[in-house]
mmCIF file of C-alpha atoms in Angstrom:
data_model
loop_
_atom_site.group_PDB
_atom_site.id
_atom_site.type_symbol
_atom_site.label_atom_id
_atom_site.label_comp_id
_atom_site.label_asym_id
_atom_site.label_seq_id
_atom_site.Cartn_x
_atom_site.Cartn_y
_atom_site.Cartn_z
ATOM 1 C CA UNK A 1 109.239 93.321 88.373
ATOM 2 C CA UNK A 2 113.009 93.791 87.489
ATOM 3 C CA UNK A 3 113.140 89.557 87.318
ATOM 4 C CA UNK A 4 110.643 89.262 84.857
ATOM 5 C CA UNK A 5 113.220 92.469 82.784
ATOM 6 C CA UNK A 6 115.739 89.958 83.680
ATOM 7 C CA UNK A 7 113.918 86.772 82.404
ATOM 8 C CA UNK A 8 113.481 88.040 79.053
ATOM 9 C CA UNK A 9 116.740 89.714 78.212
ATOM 10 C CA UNK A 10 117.965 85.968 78.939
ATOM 11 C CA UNK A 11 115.222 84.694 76.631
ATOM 12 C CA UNK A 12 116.414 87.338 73.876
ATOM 13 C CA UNK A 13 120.342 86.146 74.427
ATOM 14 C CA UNK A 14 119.335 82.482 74.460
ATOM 15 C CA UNK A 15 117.727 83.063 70.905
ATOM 16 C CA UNK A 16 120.836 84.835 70.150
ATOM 17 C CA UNK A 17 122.934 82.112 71.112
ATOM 18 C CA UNK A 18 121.062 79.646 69.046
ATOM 19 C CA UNK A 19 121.019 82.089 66.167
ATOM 20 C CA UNK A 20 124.880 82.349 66.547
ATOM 21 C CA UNK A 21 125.476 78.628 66.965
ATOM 22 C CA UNK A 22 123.019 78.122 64.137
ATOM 23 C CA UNK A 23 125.130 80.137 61.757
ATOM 24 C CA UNK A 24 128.367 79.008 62.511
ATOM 25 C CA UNK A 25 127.104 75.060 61.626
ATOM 26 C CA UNK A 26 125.452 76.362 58.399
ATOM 27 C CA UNK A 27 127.967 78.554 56.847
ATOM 28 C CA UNK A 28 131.135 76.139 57.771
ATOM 29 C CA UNK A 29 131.128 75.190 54.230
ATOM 30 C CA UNK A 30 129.019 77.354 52.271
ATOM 31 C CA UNK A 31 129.942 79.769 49.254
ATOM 32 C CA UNK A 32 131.710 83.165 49.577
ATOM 33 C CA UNK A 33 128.117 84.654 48.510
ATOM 34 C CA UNK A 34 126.082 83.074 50.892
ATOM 35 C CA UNK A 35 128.548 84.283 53.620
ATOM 36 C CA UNK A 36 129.084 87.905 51.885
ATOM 37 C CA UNK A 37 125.004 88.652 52.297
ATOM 38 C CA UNK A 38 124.524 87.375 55.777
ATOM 39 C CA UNK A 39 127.496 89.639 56.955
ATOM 40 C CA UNK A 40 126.008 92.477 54.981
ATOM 41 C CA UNK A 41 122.891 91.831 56.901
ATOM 42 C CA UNK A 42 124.780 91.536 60.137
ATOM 43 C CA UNK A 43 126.496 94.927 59.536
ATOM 44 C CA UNK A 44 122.772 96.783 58.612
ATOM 45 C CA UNK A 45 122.435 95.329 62.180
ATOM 46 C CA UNK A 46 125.622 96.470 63.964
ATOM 47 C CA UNK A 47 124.677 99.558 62.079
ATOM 48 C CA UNK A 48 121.044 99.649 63.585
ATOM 49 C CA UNK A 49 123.135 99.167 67.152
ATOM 50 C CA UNK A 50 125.702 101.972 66.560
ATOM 51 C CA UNK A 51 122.537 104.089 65.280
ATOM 52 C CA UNK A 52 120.649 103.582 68.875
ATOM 53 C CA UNK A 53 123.437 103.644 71.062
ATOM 54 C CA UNK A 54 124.557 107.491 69.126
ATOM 55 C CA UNK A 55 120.702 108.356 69.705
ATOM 56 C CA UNK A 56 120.692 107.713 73.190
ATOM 57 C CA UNK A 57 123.909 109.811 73.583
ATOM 58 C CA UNK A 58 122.333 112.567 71.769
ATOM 59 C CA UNK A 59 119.213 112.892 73.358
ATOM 60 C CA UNK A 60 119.578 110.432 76.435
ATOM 61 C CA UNK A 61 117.154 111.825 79.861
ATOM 62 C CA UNK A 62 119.221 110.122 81.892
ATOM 63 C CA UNK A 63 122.955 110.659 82.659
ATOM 64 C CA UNK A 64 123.323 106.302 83.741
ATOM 65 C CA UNK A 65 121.927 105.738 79.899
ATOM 66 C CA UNK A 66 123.773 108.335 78.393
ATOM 67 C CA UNK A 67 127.201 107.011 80.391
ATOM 68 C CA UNK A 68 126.479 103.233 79.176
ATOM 69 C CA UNK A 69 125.594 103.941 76.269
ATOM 70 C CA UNK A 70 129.073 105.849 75.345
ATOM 71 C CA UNK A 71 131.333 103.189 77.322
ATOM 72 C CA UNK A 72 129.172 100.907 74.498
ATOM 73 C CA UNK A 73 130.022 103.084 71.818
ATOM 74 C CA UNK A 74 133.756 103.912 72.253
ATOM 75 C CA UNK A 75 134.501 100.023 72.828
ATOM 76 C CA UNK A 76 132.798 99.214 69.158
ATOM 77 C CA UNK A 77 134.588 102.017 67.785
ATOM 78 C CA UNK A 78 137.974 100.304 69.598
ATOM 79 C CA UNK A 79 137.831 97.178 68.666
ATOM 80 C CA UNK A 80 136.748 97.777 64.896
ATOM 81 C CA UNK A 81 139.697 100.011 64.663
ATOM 82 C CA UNK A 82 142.229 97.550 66.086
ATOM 83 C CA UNK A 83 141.344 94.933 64.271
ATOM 84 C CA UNK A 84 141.367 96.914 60.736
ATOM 85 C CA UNK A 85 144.454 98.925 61.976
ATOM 86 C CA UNK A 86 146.714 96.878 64.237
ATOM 87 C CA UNK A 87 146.118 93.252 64.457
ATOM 88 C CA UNK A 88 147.128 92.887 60.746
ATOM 89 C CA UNK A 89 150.338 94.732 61.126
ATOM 90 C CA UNK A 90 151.013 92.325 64.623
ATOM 91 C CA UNK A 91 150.994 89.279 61.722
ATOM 92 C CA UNK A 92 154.042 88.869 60.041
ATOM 93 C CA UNK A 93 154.156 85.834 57.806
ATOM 94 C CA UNK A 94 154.919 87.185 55.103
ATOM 95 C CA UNK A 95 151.646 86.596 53.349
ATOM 96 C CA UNK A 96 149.214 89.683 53.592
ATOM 97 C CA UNK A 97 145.870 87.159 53.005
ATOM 98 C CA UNK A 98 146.814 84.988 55.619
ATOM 99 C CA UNK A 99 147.930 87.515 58.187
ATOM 100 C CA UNK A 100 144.640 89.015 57.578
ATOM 101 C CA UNK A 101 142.715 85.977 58.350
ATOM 102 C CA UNK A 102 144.551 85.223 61.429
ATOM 103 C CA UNK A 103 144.249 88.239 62.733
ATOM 104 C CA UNK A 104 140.637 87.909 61.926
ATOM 105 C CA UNK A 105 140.339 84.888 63.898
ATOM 106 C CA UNK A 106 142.199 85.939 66.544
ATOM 107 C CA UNK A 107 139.920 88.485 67.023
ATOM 108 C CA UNK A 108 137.031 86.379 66.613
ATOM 109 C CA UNK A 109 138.134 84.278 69.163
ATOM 110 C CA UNK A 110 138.683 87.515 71.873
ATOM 111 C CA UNK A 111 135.039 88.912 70.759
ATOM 112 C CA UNK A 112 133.382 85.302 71.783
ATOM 113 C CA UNK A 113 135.983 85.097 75.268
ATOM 114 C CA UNK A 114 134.700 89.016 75.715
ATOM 115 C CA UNK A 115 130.775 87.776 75.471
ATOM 116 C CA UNK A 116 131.576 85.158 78.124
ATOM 117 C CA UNK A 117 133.073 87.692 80.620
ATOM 118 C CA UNK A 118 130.215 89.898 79.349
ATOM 119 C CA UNK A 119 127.370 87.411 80.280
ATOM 120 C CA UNK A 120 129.424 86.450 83.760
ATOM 121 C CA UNK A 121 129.100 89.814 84.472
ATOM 122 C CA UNK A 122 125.589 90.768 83.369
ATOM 123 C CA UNK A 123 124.861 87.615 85.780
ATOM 124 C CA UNK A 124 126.494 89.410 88.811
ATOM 125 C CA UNK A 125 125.002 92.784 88.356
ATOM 126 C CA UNK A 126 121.440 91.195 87.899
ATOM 127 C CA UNK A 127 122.167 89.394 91.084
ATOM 128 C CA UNK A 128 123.156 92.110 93.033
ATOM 129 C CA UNK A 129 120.141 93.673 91.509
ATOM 130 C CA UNK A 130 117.397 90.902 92.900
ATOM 131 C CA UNK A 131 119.423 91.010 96.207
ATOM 132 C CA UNK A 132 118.750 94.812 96.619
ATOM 133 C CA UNK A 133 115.007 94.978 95.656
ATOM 134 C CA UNK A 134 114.290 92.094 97.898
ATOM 135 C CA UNK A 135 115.922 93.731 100.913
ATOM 136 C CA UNK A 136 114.250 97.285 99.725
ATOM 137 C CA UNK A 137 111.979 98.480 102.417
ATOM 138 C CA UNK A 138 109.624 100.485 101.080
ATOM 139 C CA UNK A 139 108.577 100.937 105.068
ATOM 140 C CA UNK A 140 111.704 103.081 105.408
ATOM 141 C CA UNK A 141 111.195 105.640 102.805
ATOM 142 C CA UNK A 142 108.721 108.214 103.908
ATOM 143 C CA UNK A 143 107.796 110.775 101.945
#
């Protein structure tokens, strides 16, 4: 049961993956607008995610989704706050604009290394998962 969970969270980051890859080819050279509404749209999103993730603190049943679901939370909340509070002041060019935007892409470049090591591990936990459901024997728990 827990492969075909698997199966389709893989489908869902595979569409994401597109999506992303997608994006980054069309908006390589489009306007400041066109890029402005899709990030507004992307942060009604990120906002949808923060939303959920505070919901199932509040009002979580289980202490394992409650736990995730903060160690979620608090590294969003980290990472938004060093990036507008102390990668710009690590950039000292002289130029506020472009110390912004390399900080920006600096950034960009950790969050896409982070999803790598994120998916790595997602693979090894889902592993270990399979492993221990297919040596479960349901023989030995008697109720």
């Amino acid at each position: 049961m827990e492969q075909e969970i698997f199966a389709a969270k893989l489908g869902e980051l595979k569409k994401q993956q597109d999506e992303f890859m997608g994006c980054l080819d069309r908006f390589q050279s489009a306007d400041t607008d066109s890029i402005d509404q899709y990030l507004r749209h992307l942060n009604d999103e990120y906002q949808q995610n923060t939303d959920f993730l505070e919901n199932s603190i509040r009002e979580g049943r289980s202490p394992a989704i409650v736990a995730l679901s903060e160690a979620q939370l608090t590294y969003y909340r980290h990472m938004r706050d060093i990036l507008k509070d102390k990668l710009p002041e690590c950039m000292d060019s002289g130029n506020r604009e472009q110390d912004l935007a390399e900080a920006v892409s600096l950034y960009a470049e950790y969050a896409i290394d982070f999803a790598s090591q994120a998916i790595r591990h997602a693979l090894m936990v889902s592993l270990k998962a399979i492993d221990l459901q297919n040596s479960y024997d349901p023989s030995n728990n008697i109720i």
